[in-house]
CSV table of C-alpha atoms in Angstrom, one decimal:
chain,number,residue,atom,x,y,z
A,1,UNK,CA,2.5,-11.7,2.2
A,2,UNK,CA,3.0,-8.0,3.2
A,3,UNK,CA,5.8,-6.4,1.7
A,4,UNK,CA,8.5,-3.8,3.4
A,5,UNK,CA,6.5,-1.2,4.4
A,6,UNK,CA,8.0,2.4,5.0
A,7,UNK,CA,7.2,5.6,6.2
A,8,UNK,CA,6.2,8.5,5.5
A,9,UNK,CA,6.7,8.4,2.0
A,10,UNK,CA,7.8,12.3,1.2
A,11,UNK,CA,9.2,14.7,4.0
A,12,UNK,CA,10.8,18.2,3.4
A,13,UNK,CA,12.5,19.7,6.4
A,14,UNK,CA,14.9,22.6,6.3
A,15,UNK,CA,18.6,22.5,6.8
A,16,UNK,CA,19.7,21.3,10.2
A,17,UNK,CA,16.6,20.1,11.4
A,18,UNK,CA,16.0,16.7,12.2
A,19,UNK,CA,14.1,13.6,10.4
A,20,UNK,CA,13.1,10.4,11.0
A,21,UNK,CA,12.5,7.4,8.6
A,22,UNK,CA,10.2,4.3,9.7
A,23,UNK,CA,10.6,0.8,8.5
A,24,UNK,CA,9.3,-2.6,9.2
A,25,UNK,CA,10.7,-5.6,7.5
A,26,UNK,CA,8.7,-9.0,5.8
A,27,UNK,CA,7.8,-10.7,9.0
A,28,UNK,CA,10.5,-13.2,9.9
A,29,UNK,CA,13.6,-11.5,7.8
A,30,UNK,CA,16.3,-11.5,10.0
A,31,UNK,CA,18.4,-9.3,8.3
A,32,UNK,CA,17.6,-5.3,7.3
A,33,UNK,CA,19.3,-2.7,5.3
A,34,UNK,CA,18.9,0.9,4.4
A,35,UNK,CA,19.3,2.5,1.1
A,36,UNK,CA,20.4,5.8,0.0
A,37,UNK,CA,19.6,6.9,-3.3
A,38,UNK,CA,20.6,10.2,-4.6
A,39,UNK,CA,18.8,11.3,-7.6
A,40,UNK,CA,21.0,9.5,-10.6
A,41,UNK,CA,22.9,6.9,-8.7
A,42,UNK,CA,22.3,3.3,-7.8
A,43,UNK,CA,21.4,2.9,-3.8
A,44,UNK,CA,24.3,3.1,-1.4
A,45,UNK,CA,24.1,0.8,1.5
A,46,UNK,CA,23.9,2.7,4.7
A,47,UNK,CA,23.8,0.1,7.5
A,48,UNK,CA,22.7,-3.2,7.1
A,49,UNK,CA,21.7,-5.3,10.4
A,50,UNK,CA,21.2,-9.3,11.5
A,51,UNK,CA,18.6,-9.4,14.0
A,52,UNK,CA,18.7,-6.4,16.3
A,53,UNK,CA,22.9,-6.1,15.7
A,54,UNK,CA,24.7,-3.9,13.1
A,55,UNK,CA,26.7,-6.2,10.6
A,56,UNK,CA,28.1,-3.1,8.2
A,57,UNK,CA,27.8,0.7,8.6
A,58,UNK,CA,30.9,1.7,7.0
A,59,UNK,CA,28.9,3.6,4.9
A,60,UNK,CA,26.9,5.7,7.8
A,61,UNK,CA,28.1,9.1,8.6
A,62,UNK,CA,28.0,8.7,11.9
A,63,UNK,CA,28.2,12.2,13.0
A,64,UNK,CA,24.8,12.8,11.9
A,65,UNK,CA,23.5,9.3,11.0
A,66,UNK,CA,22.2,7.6,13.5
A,67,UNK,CA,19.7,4.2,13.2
A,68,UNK,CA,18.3,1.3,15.5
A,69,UNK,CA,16.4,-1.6,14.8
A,70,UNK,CA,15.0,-2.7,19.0
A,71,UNK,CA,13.7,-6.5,19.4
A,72,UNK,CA,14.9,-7.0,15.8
A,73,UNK,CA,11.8,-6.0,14.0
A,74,UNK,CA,11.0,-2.7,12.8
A,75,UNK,CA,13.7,0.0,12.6
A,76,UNK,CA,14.2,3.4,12.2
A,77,UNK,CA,16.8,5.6,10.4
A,78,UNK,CA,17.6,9.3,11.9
A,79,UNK,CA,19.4,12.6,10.3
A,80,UNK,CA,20.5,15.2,12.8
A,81,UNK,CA,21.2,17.7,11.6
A,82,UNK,CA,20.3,17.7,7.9
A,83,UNK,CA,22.2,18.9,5.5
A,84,UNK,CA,21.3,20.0,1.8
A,85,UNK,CA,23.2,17.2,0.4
A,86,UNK,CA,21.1,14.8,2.5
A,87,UNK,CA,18.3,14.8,-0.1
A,88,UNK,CA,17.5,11.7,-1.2
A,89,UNK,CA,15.5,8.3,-1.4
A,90,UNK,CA,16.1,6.5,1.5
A,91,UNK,CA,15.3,2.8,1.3
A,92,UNK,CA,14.3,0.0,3.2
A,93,UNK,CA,15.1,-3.9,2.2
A,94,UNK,CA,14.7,-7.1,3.9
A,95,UNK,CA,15.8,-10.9,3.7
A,96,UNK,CA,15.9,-13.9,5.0
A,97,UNK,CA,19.1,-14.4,6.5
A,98,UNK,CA,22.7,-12.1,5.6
A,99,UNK,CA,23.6,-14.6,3.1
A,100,UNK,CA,22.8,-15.2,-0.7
A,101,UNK,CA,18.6,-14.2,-0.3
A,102,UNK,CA,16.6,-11.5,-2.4
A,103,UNK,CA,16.5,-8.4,-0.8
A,104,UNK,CA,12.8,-7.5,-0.9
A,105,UNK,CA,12.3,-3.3,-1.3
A,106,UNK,CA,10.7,-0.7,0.8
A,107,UNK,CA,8.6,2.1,-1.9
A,108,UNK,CA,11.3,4.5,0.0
A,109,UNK,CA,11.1,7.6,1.6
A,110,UNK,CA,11.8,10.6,-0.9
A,111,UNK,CA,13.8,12.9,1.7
A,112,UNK,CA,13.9,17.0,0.6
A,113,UNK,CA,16.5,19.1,2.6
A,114,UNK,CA,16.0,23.3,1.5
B,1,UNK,CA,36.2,-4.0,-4.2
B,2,UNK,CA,34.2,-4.9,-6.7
B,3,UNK,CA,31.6,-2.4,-8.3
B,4,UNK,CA,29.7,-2.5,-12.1
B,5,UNK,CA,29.6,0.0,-14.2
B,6,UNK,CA,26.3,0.5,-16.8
B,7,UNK,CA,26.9,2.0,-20.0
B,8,UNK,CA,24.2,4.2,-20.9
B,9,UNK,CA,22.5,6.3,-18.6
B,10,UNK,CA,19.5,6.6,-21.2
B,11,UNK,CA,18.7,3.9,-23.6
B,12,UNK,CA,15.3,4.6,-25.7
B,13,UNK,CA,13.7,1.6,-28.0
B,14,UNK,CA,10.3,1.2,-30.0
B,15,UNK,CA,7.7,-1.0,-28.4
B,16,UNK,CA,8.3,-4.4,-30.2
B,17,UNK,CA,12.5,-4.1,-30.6
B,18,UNK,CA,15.4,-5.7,-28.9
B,19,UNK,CA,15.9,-4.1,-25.2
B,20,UNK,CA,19.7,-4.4,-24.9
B,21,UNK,CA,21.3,-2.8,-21.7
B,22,UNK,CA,24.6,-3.3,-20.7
B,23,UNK,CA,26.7,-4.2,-17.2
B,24,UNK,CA,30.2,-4.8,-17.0
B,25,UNK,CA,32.0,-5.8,-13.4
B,26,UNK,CA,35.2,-5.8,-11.8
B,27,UNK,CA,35.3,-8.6,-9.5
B,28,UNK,CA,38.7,-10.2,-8.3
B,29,UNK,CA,36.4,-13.7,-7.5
B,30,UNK,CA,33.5,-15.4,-9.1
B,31,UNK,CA,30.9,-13.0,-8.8
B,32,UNK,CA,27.2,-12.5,-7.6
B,33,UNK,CA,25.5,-10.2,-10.8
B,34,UNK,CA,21.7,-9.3,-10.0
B,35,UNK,CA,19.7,-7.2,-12.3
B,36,UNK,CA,16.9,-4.5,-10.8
B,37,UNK,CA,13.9,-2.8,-11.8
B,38,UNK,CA,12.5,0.5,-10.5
B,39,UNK,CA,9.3,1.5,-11.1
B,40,UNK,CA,8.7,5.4,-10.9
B,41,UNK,CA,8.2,5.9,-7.0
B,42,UNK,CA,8.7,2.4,-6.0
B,43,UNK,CA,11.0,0.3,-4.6
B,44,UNK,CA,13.9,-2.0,-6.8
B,45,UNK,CA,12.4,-5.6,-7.7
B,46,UNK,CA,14.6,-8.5,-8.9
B,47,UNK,CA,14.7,-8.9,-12.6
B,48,UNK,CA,17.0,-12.2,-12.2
B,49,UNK,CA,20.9,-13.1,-10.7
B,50,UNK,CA,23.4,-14.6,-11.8
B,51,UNK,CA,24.7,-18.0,-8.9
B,52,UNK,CA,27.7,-19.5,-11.2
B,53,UNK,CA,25.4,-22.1,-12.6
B,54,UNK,CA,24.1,-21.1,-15.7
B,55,UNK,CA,25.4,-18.6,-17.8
B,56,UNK,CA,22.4,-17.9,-19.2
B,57,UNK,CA,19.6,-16.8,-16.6
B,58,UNK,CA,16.2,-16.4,-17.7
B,59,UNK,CA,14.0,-13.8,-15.2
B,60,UNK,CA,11.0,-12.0,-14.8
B,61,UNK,CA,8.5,-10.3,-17.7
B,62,UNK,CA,10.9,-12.0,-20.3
B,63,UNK,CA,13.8,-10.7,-19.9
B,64,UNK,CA,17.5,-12.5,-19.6
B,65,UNK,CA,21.5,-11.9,-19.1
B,66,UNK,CA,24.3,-13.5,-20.1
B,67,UNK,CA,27.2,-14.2,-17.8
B,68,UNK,CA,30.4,-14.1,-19.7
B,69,UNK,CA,33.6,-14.0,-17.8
B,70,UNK,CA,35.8,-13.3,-20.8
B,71,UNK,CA,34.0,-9.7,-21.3
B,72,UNK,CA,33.2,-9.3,-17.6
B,73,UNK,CA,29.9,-8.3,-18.4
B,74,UNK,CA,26.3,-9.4,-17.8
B,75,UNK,CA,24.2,-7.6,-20.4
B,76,UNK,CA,20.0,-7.7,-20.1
B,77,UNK,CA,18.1,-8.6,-23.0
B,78,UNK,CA,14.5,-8.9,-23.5
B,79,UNK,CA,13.5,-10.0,-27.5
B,80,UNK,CA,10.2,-7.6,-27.7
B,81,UNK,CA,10.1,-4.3,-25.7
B,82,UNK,CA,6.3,-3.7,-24.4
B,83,UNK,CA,5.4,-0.3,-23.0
B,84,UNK,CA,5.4,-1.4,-19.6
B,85,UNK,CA,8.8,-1.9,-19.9
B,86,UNK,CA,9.6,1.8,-19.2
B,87,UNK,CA,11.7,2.0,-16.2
B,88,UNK,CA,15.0,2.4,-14.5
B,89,UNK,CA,17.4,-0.6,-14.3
B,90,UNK,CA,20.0,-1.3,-12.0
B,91,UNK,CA,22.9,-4.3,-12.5
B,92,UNK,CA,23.9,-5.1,-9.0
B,93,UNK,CA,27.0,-7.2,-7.6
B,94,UNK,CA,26.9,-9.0,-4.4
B,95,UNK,CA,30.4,-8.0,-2.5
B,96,UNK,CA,32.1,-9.4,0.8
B,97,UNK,CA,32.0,-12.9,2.5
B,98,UNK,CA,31.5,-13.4,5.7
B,99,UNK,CA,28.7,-10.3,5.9
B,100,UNK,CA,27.5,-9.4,2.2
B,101,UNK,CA,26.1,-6.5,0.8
B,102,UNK,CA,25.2,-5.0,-3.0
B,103,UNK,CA,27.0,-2.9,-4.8
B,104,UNK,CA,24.7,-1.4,-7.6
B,105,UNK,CA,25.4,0.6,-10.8
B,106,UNK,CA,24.3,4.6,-11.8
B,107,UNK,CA,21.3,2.5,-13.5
B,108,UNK,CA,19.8,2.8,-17.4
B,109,UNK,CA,16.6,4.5,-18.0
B,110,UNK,CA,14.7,2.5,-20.3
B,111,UNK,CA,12.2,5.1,-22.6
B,112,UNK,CA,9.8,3.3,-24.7
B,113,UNK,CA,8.1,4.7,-27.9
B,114,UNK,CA,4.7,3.6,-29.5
């Protein structure tokens, strides 16, 4: 069984550009989050969606997070603009359903804003 | 909300000794405890959780927690430290009902010596 697959795995961009992250789940997990990991902290969940709809993205700053997961497969995470605090690991998990299931891990995407 | 903290940012053993690190939660219900392992430039894998049966959960590459309410904690232990061990570790809670997410801990770096 293929795992979460992510990409690209490092990116460096400058301060307010733009950046896009890539993921696509375990085949037939309904349900997709994204990570943020700053460097020394436990991930921070981002958004987390149930098929193609967003259950949570308290956590999302909106004014420059933006992310879509279309036919409720693969999904993609944007920053626009970046900002220096942005830097990070940005992962990608998967389950089953919402409910009590393992979350299976993306490698992540090590983001570097300058 | 309910959040763990991890005591320890660093904990360094000697390959053969008692790995001991330690999770304490705050959790105003019976909670959902998982323990994580990173890998340097990989995603988090499941060590073991904690479901409110047993209070002690055996997981993955020996290692085990102990649920106990009265302490609030869920420490990971694994008898025999081997180098591979090396790592970072995360104790994770599961938080909300009818949508549920993770909350995880700043995480322990495990250094192992020859």
């Amino acid at each position: 069984e293929a795992g979460v697959a992510q990409s690209p795995r490092y990116k460096i961009i400058e301060k307010r550009q733009s950046v896009a992250f890539w993921c696509n789940p375990i085949s037939g997990h309904a349900t997709l989050y994204w990570y943020q990991q700053i460097l020394g902290q436990g991930p921070k969940l981002l958004i987390q969606f149930q098929n193609n709809g967003v259950v949570d993205d308290s956590q999302l700053p909106k004014d420059r997070f933006s992310a879509e997961r279309l036919k409720g497969v693969d999904s993609t995470l944007k920053i626009q603009p970046a900002k220096l605090e942005d830097s990070a690991v940005y992962l990608c998990a998967s389950s089953l359903e919402q409910g009590f299931y393992e979350q299976y891990f993306g490698p992540g995407t090590r983001l570097t804003v300058t | 909300a309910q959040s763990v903290t991890q005591l320890g940012s660093h904990v360094s053993v000697s390959e053969g000794a008692l790995v001991l690190l330690r999770c304490n939660y705050s959790s105003s219900v019976p909670p959902y405890l998982f323990w994580y392992v990173q890998y340097p430039n990989q995603g988090l894998q499941l060590l073991l959780k904690y479901t409110s049966a047993a209070t002690l959960v055996k997981g993955i590459n020996g290692f085990e927690a102990e649920f106990k309410k009265s302490e609030t904690s869920f420490h990971l232990t694994k008898p025999s430290a081997h180098m591979s061990d090396a790592a970072e570790y995360f104790c994770a809670v599961k938080e909300g009902t009818g949508f549920q997410k993770l909350v995880f801990g700043t995480g322990t770096r495990l250094l192992v010596s020859p």
